[in-house]
mmCIF file of C-alpha atoms and ligand atoms in Angstrom:
data_model
loop_
_atom_site.group_PDB
_atom_site.id
_atom_site.type_symbol
_atom_site.label_atom_id
_atom_site.label_comp_id
_atom_site.label_asym_id
_atom_site.label_seq_id
_atom_site.Cartn_x
_atom_site.Cartn_y
_atom_site.Cartn_z
ATOM 1 C CA UNK A 1 -39.150 11.543 -116.559
ATOM 2 C CA UNK A 2 -38.219 15.158 -116.394
ATOM 3 C CA UNK A 3 -41.039 16.039 -118.700
ATOM 4 C CA UNK A 4 -43.524 14.202 -116.538
ATOM 5 C CA UNK A 5 -42.235 15.859 -113.357
ATOM 6 C CA UNK A 6 -42.587 19.304 -115.120
ATOM 7 C CA UNK A 7 -46.098 18.270 -116.002
ATOM 8 C CA UNK A 8 -46.947 17.349 -112.580
ATOM 9 C CA UNK A 9 -45.765 20.596 -111.201
ATOM 10 C CA UNK A 10 -47.630 22.503 -113.705
ATOM 11 C CA UNK A 11 -50.914 20.754 -112.778
ATOM 12 C CA UNK A 12 -50.231 21.294 -109.013
ATOM 13 C CA UNK A 13 -49.304 24.894 -109.698
ATOM 14 C CA UNK A 14 -52.598 25.555 -111.616
ATOM 15 C CA UNK A 15 -54.742 23.829 -108.981
ATOM 16 C CA UNK A 16 -53.091 25.908 -106.291
ATOM 17 C CA UNK A 17 -53.721 29.008 -108.152
ATOM 18 C CA UNK A 18 -57.401 28.151 -108.458
ATOM 19 C CA UNK A 19 -57.943 26.912 -104.965
ATOM 20 C CA UNK A 20 -60.229 29.304 -103.163
ATOM 21 C CA UNK A 21 -59.704 30.513 -99.641
ATOM 22 C CA UNK A 22 -62.375 28.584 -97.510
ATOM 23 C CA UNK A 23 -63.767 30.980 -95.012
ATOM 24 C CA UNK A 24 -66.218 30.095 -92.096
ATOM 25 C CA UNK A 25 -68.106 32.869 -90.287
ATOM 26 C CA UNK A 26 -69.932 32.573 -87.133
ATOM 27 C CA UNK A 27 -72.614 35.180 -88.334
ATOM 28 C CA UNK A 28 -74.373 36.025 -91.525
ATOM 29 C CA UNK A 29 -73.016 39.667 -91.389
ATOM 30 C CA UNK A 30 -69.404 38.457 -91.143
ATOM 31 C CA UNK A 31 -70.233 36.195 -94.189
ATOM 32 C CA UNK A 32 -71.504 38.968 -96.319
ATOM 33 C CA UNK A 33 -68.477 41.357 -95.473
ATOM 34 C CA UNK A 34 -66.055 38.442 -96.258
ATOM 35 C CA UNK A 35 -67.769 37.815 -99.562
ATOM 36 C CA UNK A 36 -67.292 41.558 -100.451
ATOM 37 C CA UNK A 37 -63.569 41.735 -99.421
ATOM 38 C CA UNK A 38 -62.697 38.231 -100.855
ATOM 39 C CA UNK A 39 -64.690 38.365 -104.052
ATOM 40 C CA UNK A 40 -64.306 35.370 -106.557
ATOM 41 C CA UNK A 41 -61.136 34.154 -104.556
ATOM 42 C CA UNK A 42 -63.000 32.908 -101.456
ATOM 43 C CA UNK A 43 -65.845 30.472 -100.613
ATOM 44 C CA UNK A 44 -67.650 31.620 -97.574
ATOM 45 C CA UNK A 45 -69.998 29.507 -95.352
ATOM 46 C CA UNK A 46 -71.744 30.430 -92.132
ATOM 47 C CA UNK A 47 -72.426 28.670 -88.865
ATOM 48 C CA UNK A 48 -75.675 30.494 -87.736
ATOM 49 C CA UNK A 49 -78.826 31.616 -89.431
ATOM 50 C CA UNK A 50 -79.797 35.333 -89.631
ATOM 51 C CA UNK A 51 -82.816 34.700 -87.572
ATOM 52 C CA UNK A 52 -80.996 33.060 -84.714
ATOM 53 C CA UNK A 53 -80.262 35.062 -81.558
ATOM 54 C CA UNK A 54 -76.411 35.266 -82.151
ATOM 55 C CA UNK A 55 -75.896 34.685 -78.249
ATOM 56 C CA UNK A 56 -77.477 31.297 -78.266
ATOM 57 C CA UNK A 57 -76.766 29.030 -81.291
ATOM 58 C CA UNK A 58 -77.396 25.335 -81.018
ATOM 59 C CA UNK A 59 -74.235 23.284 -81.986
ATOM 60 C CA UNK A 60 -74.670 20.794 -84.813
ATOM 61 C CA UNK A 61 -72.331 18.219 -86.496
ATOM 62 C CA UNK A 62 -72.584 20.122 -89.838
ATOM 63 C CA UNK A 63 -70.934 23.166 -88.247
ATOM 64 C CA UNK A 64 -67.954 20.992 -87.114
ATOM 65 C CA UNK A 65 -67.708 19.685 -90.813
ATOM 66 C CA UNK A 66 -67.459 23.229 -92.079
ATOM 67 C CA UNK A 67 -64.731 24.197 -89.579
ATOM 68 C CA UNK A 68 -62.805 20.934 -90.369
ATOM 69 C CA UNK A 69 -62.082 22.286 -93.875
ATOM 70 C CA UNK A 70 -61.823 26.053 -93.075
ATOM 71 C CA UNK A 71 -58.642 28.163 -93.844
ATOM 72 C CA UNK A 72 -59.998 31.120 -91.956
ATOM 73 C CA UNK A 73 -62.537 31.414 -89.113
ATOM 74 C CA UNK A 74 -64.200 34.765 -88.498
ATOM 75 C CA UNK A 75 -65.933 35.412 -85.254
ATOM 76 C CA UNK A 76 -67.474 38.480 -83.712
ATOM 77 C CA UNK A 77 -65.617 37.821 -80.432
ATOM 78 C CA UNK A 78 -66.097 39.203 -76.886
ATOM 79 C CA UNK A 79 -68.739 37.004 -75.492
ATOM 80 C CA UNK A 80 -71.198 37.069 -78.469
ATOM 81 C CA UNK A 81 -70.382 33.753 -80.205
ATOM 82 C CA UNK A 82 -68.802 31.625 -77.421
ATOM 83 C CA UNK A 83 -70.881 28.761 -78.720
ATOM 84 C CA UNK A 84 -68.200 28.497 -81.468
ATOM 85 C CA UNK A 85 -65.446 27.561 -79.035
ATOM 86 C CA UNK A 86 -66.680 24.021 -78.487
ATOM 87 C CA UNK A 87 -66.927 23.544 -82.260
ATOM 88 C CA UNK A 88 -63.364 24.782 -82.831
ATOM 89 C CA UNK A 89 -62.134 22.174 -80.344
ATOM 90 C CA UNK A 90 -64.196 19.476 -82.012
ATOM 91 C CA UNK A 91 -62.984 20.292 -85.487
ATOM 92 C CA UNK A 92 -59.121 19.723 -84.589
ATOM 93 C CA UNK A 93 -58.208 22.003 -87.374
ATOM 94 C CA UNK A 94 -54.808 23.582 -86.532
ATOM 95 C CA UNK A 95 -55.390 26.350 -89.163
ATOM 96 C CA UNK A 96 -58.143 27.885 -87.221
ATOM 97 C CA UNK A 97 -57.436 27.001 -83.648
ATOM 98 C CA UNK A 98 -57.273 30.118 -81.209
ATOM 99 C CA UNK A 99 -54.188 32.002 -81.724
ATOM 100 C CA UNK A 100 -53.335 30.613 -85.112
ATOM 101 C CA UNK A 101 -53.033 32.477 -88.341
ATOM 102 C CA UNK A 102 -56.549 31.525 -89.556
ATOM 103 C CA UNK A 103 -58.323 32.524 -86.342
ATOM 104 C CA UNK A 104 -59.763 35.949 -86.851
ATOM 105 C CA UNK A 105 -61.558 37.797 -83.965
ATOM 106 C CA UNK A 106 -63.218 40.683 -85.919
ATOM 107 C CA UNK A 107 -63.553 42.736 -82.729
ATOM 108 C CA UNK A 108 -59.833 43.580 -82.996
ATOM 109 C CA UNK A 109 -59.541 47.383 -83.143
ATOM 110 C CA UNK A 110 -63.083 48.079 -82.184
ATOM 111 C CA UNK A 111 -63.666 50.715 -79.695
ATOM 112 C CA UNK A 112 -65.669 48.779 -77.208
ATOM 113 C CA UNK A 113 -68.647 50.443 -75.473
ATOM 114 C CA UNK A 114 -70.101 49.586 -72.046
ATOM 115 C CA UNK A 115 -67.143 47.698 -70.612
ATOM 116 C CA UNK A 116 -68.242 46.793 -67.013
ATOM 117 C CA UNK A 117 -66.278 48.386 -64.293
ATOM 118 C CA UNK A 118 -65.877 46.977 -60.934
ATOM 119 C CA UNK A 119 -66.589 43.552 -59.832
ATOM 120 C CA UNK A 120 -68.979 41.386 -61.931
ATOM 121 C CA UNK A 121 -71.877 39.874 -60.114
ATOM 122 C CA UNK A 122 -74.803 37.677 -61.340
ATOM 123 C CA UNK A 123 -77.204 40.456 -60.795
ATOM 124 C CA UNK A 124 -75.753 42.193 -63.808
ATOM 125 C CA UNK A 125 -76.770 39.382 -66.151
ATOM 126 C CA UNK A 126 -74.367 36.848 -67.539
ATOM 127 C CA UNK A 127 -73.629 38.321 -70.951
ATOM 128 C CA UNK A 128 -71.865 41.374 -72.391
ATOM 129 C CA UNK A 129 -69.166 40.792 -69.724
ATOM 130 C CA UNK A 130 -66.328 42.047 -71.916
ATOM 131 C CA UNK A 131 -68.388 45.103 -73.028
ATOM 132 C CA UNK A 132 -70.986 45.331 -75.597
ATOM 133 C CA UNK A 133 -70.565 42.775 -78.488
ATOM 134 C CA UNK A 134 -73.137 44.208 -80.895
ATOM 135 C CA UNK A 135 -70.593 46.398 -82.578
ATOM 136 C CA UNK A 136 -71.375 45.484 -86.300
ATOM 137 C CA UNK A 137 -74.549 47.679 -86.277
ATOM 138 C CA UNK A 138 -72.333 50.774 -86.576
ATOM 139 C CA UNK A 139 -71.187 50.937 -90.322
ATOM 140 C CA UNK A 140 -67.960 52.476 -89.344
ATOM 141 C CA UNK A 141 -67.267 49.194 -87.292
ATOM 142 C CA UNK A 142 -68.366 47.256 -90.550
ATOM 143 C CA UNK A 143 -65.096 48.822 -92.140
ATOM 144 C CA UNK A 144 -63.118 47.685 -89.297
ATOM 145 C CA UNK A 145 -64.451 44.142 -89.710
ATOM 146 C CA UNK A 146 -63.622 44.414 -93.347
ATOM 147 C CA UNK A 147 -60.124 45.464 -92.619
ATOM 148 C CA UNK A 148 -59.649 42.518 -90.347
ATOM 149 C CA UNK A 149 -60.829 40.167 -93.047
ATOM 150 C CA UNK A 150 -58.410 41.917 -95.510
ATOM 151 C CA UNK A 151 -55.424 41.444 -93.269
ATOM 152 C CA UNK A 152 -56.272 37.784 -92.713
ATOM 153 C CA UNK A 153 -56.821 37.165 -96.396
ATOM 154 C CA UNK A 154 -53.423 38.892 -97.270
ATOM 155 C CA UNK A 155 -51.692 36.653 -94.828
ATOM 156 C CA UNK A 156 -53.248 33.465 -95.894
ATOM 157 C CA UNK A 157 -53.226 34.161 -99.747
ATOM 158 C CA UNK A 158 -50.521 36.773 -100.320
ATOM 159 C CA UNK A 159 -50.603 36.033 -104.176
ATOM 160 C CA UNK A 160 -53.961 37.888 -104.320
ATOM 161 C CA UNK A 161 -53.091 40.544 -101.818
ATOM 162 C CA UNK A 162 -53.768 43.381 -104.170
ATOM 163 C CA UNK A 163 -57.051 41.798 -105.359
ATOM 164 C CA UNK A 164 -58.351 41.887 -101.818
ATOM 165 C CA UNK A 165 -57.006 45.394 -101.159
ATOM 166 C CA UNK A 166 -58.862 46.755 -104.184
ATOM 167 C CA UNK A 167 -62.046 45.001 -102.939
ATOM 168 C CA UNK A 168 -61.647 46.471 -99.566
ATOM 169 C CA UNK A 169 -61.163 50.135 -100.832
ATOM 170 C CA UNK A 170 -64.195 49.849 -103.006
ATOM 171 C CA UNK A 171 -66.339 48.316 -100.236
ATOM 172 C CA UNK A 172 -65.118 50.760 -97.653
ATOM 173 C CA UNK A 173 -65.878 53.810 -99.841
ATOM 174 C CA UNK A 174 -69.364 52.449 -100.413
ATOM 175 C CA UNK A 175 -69.783 52.171 -96.732
ATOM 176 C CA UNK A 176 -68.583 55.670 -96.345
ATOM 177 C CA UNK A 177 -70.888 57.108 -99.068
ATOM 178 C CA UNK A 178 -73.960 55.285 -97.551
ATOM 179 C CA UNK A 179 -73.130 56.443 -93.955
ATOM 180 C CA UNK A 180 -73.319 60.022 -95.191
ATOM 181 C CA UNK A 181 -76.711 59.362 -96.571
ATOM 182 C CA UNK A 182 -77.833 57.658 -93.353
ATOM 183 C CA UNK A 183 -76.548 60.413 -91.133
ATOM 184 C CA UNK A 184 -78.515 62.864 -93.150
ATOM 185 C CA UNK A 185 -81.710 60.873 -92.853
ATOM 186 C CA UNK A 186 -81.351 60.395 -89.109
ATOM 187 C CA UNK A 187 -79.771 63.901 -88.494
ATOM 188 C CA UNK A 188 -83.034 65.672 -87.966
ATOM 189 C CA UNK A 189 -83.803 63.297 -84.913
ATOM 190 C CA UNK A 190 -80.510 63.972 -83.179
ATOM 191 C CA UNK A 191 -80.793 63.380 -79.404
ATOM 192 C CA UNK A 192 -84.149 61.468 -79.725
ATOM 193 C CA UNK A 193 -84.642 58.851 -77.083
ATOM 194 C CA UNK A 194 -85.432 55.394 -77.990
ATOM 195 C CA UNK A 195 -86.234 52.120 -75.945
ATOM 196 C CA UNK A 196 -84.520 48.930 -77.234
ATOM 197 C CA UNK A 197 -85.444 45.393 -76.177
ATOM 198 C CA UNK A 198 -82.080 44.034 -75.825
ATOM 199 C CA UNK A 199 -78.885 46.240 -75.521
ATOM 200 C CA UNK A 200 -77.974 45.557 -79.078
ATOM 201 C CA UNK A 201 -78.254 49.043 -80.694
ATOM 202 C CA UNK A 202 -75.887 51.017 -78.601
ATOM 203 C CA UNK A 203 -73.259 51.495 -81.326
ATOM 204 C CA UNK A 204 -75.894 52.159 -83.966
ATOM 205 C CA UNK A 205 -77.490 54.842 -81.833
ATOM 206 C CA UNK A 206 -74.185 56.454 -80.842
ATOM 207 C CA UNK A 207 -73.159 56.708 -84.541
ATOM 208 C CA UNK A 208 -76.272 58.454 -85.540
ATOM 209 C CA UNK A 209 -76.777 60.636 -82.386
ATOM 210 C CA UNK A 210 -79.651 59.045 -80.787
ATOM 211 C CA UNK A 211 -79.958 58.042 -77.144
ATOM 212 C CA UNK A 212 -80.748 54.905 -75.504
ATOM 213 C CA UNK A 213 -83.567 55.705 -72.907
ATOM 214 C CA UNK A 214 -83.930 52.144 -71.469
ATOM 215 C CA UNK A 215 -84.253 48.493 -72.335
ATOM 216 C CA UNK A 216 -87.265 46.143 -72.112
ATOM 217 C CA UNK A 217 -84.822 43.525 -70.733
ATOM 218 C CA UNK A 218 -83.814 44.793 -67.190
ATOM 219 C CA UNK A 219 -80.249 43.440 -67.884
ATOM 220 C CA UNK A 220 -78.710 41.852 -70.935
ATOM 221 C CA UNK A 221 -80.136 38.447 -71.330
ATOM 222 C CA UNK A 222 -82.542 38.574 -68.490
ATOM 223 C CA UNK A 223 -86.196 38.402 -69.582
ATOM 224 C CA UNK A 224 -88.372 41.465 -68.719
ATOM 225 C CA UNK A 225 -90.408 41.370 -65.368
ATOM 226 C CA UNK A 226 -93.753 43.078 -64.832
ATOM 227 C CA UNK A 227 -92.171 45.560 -62.275
ATOM 228 C CA UNK A 228 -89.449 46.532 -64.612
ATOM 229 C CA UNK A 229 -91.870 47.026 -67.508
ATOM 230 C CA UNK A 230 -94.352 49.112 -65.445
ATOM 231 C CA UNK A 231 -91.470 51.399 -64.253
ATOM 232 C CA UNK A 232 -90.307 51.676 -67.961
ATOM 233 C CA UNK A 233 -93.894 52.639 -68.914
ATOM 234 C CA UNK A 234 -94.060 55.390 -66.284
ATOM 235 C CA UNK A 235 -90.611 56.847 -67.371
ATOM 236 C CA UNK A 236 -91.358 56.629 -71.151
ATOM 237 C CA UNK A 237 -94.604 58.476 -70.598
ATOM 238 C CA UNK A 238 -92.808 61.187 -68.559
ATOM 239 C CA UNK A 239 -90.198 61.597 -71.368
ATOM 240 C CA UNK A 240 -92.330 61.124 -74.359
ATOM 241 C CA UNK A 241 -90.374 58.175 -75.879
ATOM 242 C CA UNK A 242 -91.646 57.368 -79.338
ATOM 243 C CA UNK A 243 -89.945 54.061 -80.376
ATOM 244 C CA UNK A 244 -89.158 50.650 -79.139
ATOM 245 C CA UNK A 245 -86.708 48.990 -81.225
ATOM 246 C CA UNK A 246 -86.328 45.197 -81.271
ATOM 247 C CA UNK A 247 -85.113 42.153 -83.119
ATOM 248 C CA UNK A 248 -87.573 39.742 -84.688
ATOM 249 C CA UNK A 249 -86.527 36.784 -82.447
ATOM 250 C CA UNK A 250 -87.725 38.399 -79.122
ATOM 251 C CA UNK A 251 -91.211 37.975 -77.776
ATOM 252 C CA UNK A 252 -93.514 40.925 -78.769
ATOM 253 C CA UNK A 253 -95.756 40.485 -75.547
ATOM 254 C CA UNK A 254 -94.100 43.158 -73.381
ATOM 255 C CA UNK A 255 -93.263 45.575 -76.237
ATOM 256 C CA UNK A 256 -96.718 45.429 -77.439
ATOM 257 C CA UNK A 257 -98.045 46.273 -73.854
ATOM 258 C CA UNK A 258 -95.603 49.119 -73.551
ATOM 259 C CA UNK A 259 -96.545 50.563 -76.883
ATOM 260 C CA UNK A 260 -100.338 50.396 -75.887
ATOM 261 C CA UNK A 261 -99.706 52.067 -72.641
ATOM 262 C CA UNK A 262 -97.312 54.818 -73.891
ATOM 263 C CA UNK A 263 -98.306 55.585 -77.659
ATOM 264 C CA UNK A 264 -94.671 54.560 -78.711
ATOM 265 C CA UNK A 265 -94.354 52.315 -81.838
ATOM 266 C CA UNK A 266 -92.696 48.891 -81.777
ATOM 267 C CA UNK A 267 -90.048 48.961 -84.519
ATOM 268 C CA UNK A 268 -88.913 45.484 -85.536
ATOM 269 C CA UNK A 269 -85.540 45.781 -87.379
ATOM 270 C CA UNK A 270 -83.291 43.180 -89.069
ATOM 271 C CA UNK A 271 -80.218 42.956 -86.705
ATOM 272 C CA UNK A 272 -78.289 40.810 -89.256
ATOM 273 C CA UNK A 273 -78.148 39.640 -92.796
ATOM 274 C CA UNK A 274 -81.113 37.130 -93.632
ATOM 275 C CA UNK A 275 -82.843 37.833 -90.168
ATOM 276 C CA UNK A 276 -85.730 39.091 -92.191
ATOM 277 C CA UNK A 277 -86.608 38.074 -95.678
ATOM 278 C CA UNK A 278 -85.054 40.266 -98.300
ATOM 279 C CA UNK A 279 -82.189 41.575 -96.117
ATOM 280 C CA UNK A 280 -79.411 39.881 -98.150
ATOM 281 C CA UNK A 281 -76.500 42.140 -97.455
ATOM 282 C CA UNK A 282 -74.962 43.910 -94.600
ATOM 283 C CA UNK A 283 -75.591 47.317 -96.149
ATOM 284 C CA UNK A 284 -79.360 46.463 -96.641
ATOM 285 C CA UNK A 285 -79.454 45.581 -93.061
ATOM 286 C CA UNK A 286 -78.110 48.943 -91.837
ATOM 287 C CA UNK A 287 -80.281 50.678 -94.447
ATOM 288 C CA UNK A 288 -83.446 49.085 -93.114
ATOM 289 C CA UNK A 289 -82.634 49.878 -89.469
ATOM 290 C CA UNK A 290 -81.989 53.523 -90.431
ATOM 291 C CA UNK A 291 -85.185 53.671 -92.455
ATOM 292 C CA UNK A 292 -87.406 51.927 -89.860
ATOM 293 C CA UNK A 293 -86.194 53.977 -86.985
ATOM 294 C CA UNK A 294 -86.453 57.270 -88.908
ATOM 295 C CA UNK A 295 -89.934 56.501 -89.966
ATOM 296 C CA UNK A 296 -91.041 55.543 -86.358
ATOM 297 C CA UNK A 297 -89.501 58.779 -84.938
ATOM 298 C CA UNK A 298 -90.849 61.072 -87.796
ATOM 299 C CA UNK A 299 -94.503 59.902 -87.501
HETATM 300 ZN ZN1 ZN B 301 -76.249 41.039 -76.587
#
């Protein structure tokens, strides 16, 4: 009997040691960063596709299934992935409920930009109400996300704390090294003005010393209007703006019109992992944005 018990404990112990931490991420960028920090001790799945506009993701039953079995939930937070709140409720998994140990808001520790001041009113648009949530496009913030993932993994799986810490250190120093190269590449365009379709590149532009001149959308989430676009064309011509940066999931009609009227180039960049074919990692995404913007400004 004692032998049998010991045997059972041994089996239980070894299966515990092998059990991977199940992570569910709201976006593909969080998925990739989590894989880098978790390594072979985690299993990561994602609730949206890279080509989705992350503000608007359709809820599906398969997403609830993933959350039901999750040990950790990673979200962008602020008001970007509010669509996950209903899914969390539907999953009824105490491990990842808001405020529990497995609920990870990756915006923790981020220095938020564009926090609205004064009273909010509908004319300002109905998104970005807690500040601009597109912070992952600054690689320094990629490191903060990785640090949040590290903290969560160490809490959930303390046995492997050192493994996660080593992965984090390696990944963070790779980000540092790549960032130096990116800064060098964009350094000669310091102060250059660009137009972006949505207000999604503000953290990226700030990191690399570029200036947001205007947006094709009049307010975040409000579609462009002919009057706004014609004002933008007039101002861009007067200032010699050379690039209109946009995500692949927005309509090109107005950006193309603006490009024809001003001589600026439309630059389609991948805002997320898997948003464009071949962009499989977070570092590839940032690299592609840097290169495409540099190419447009240098031509
Ligand atoms: Zn946005």
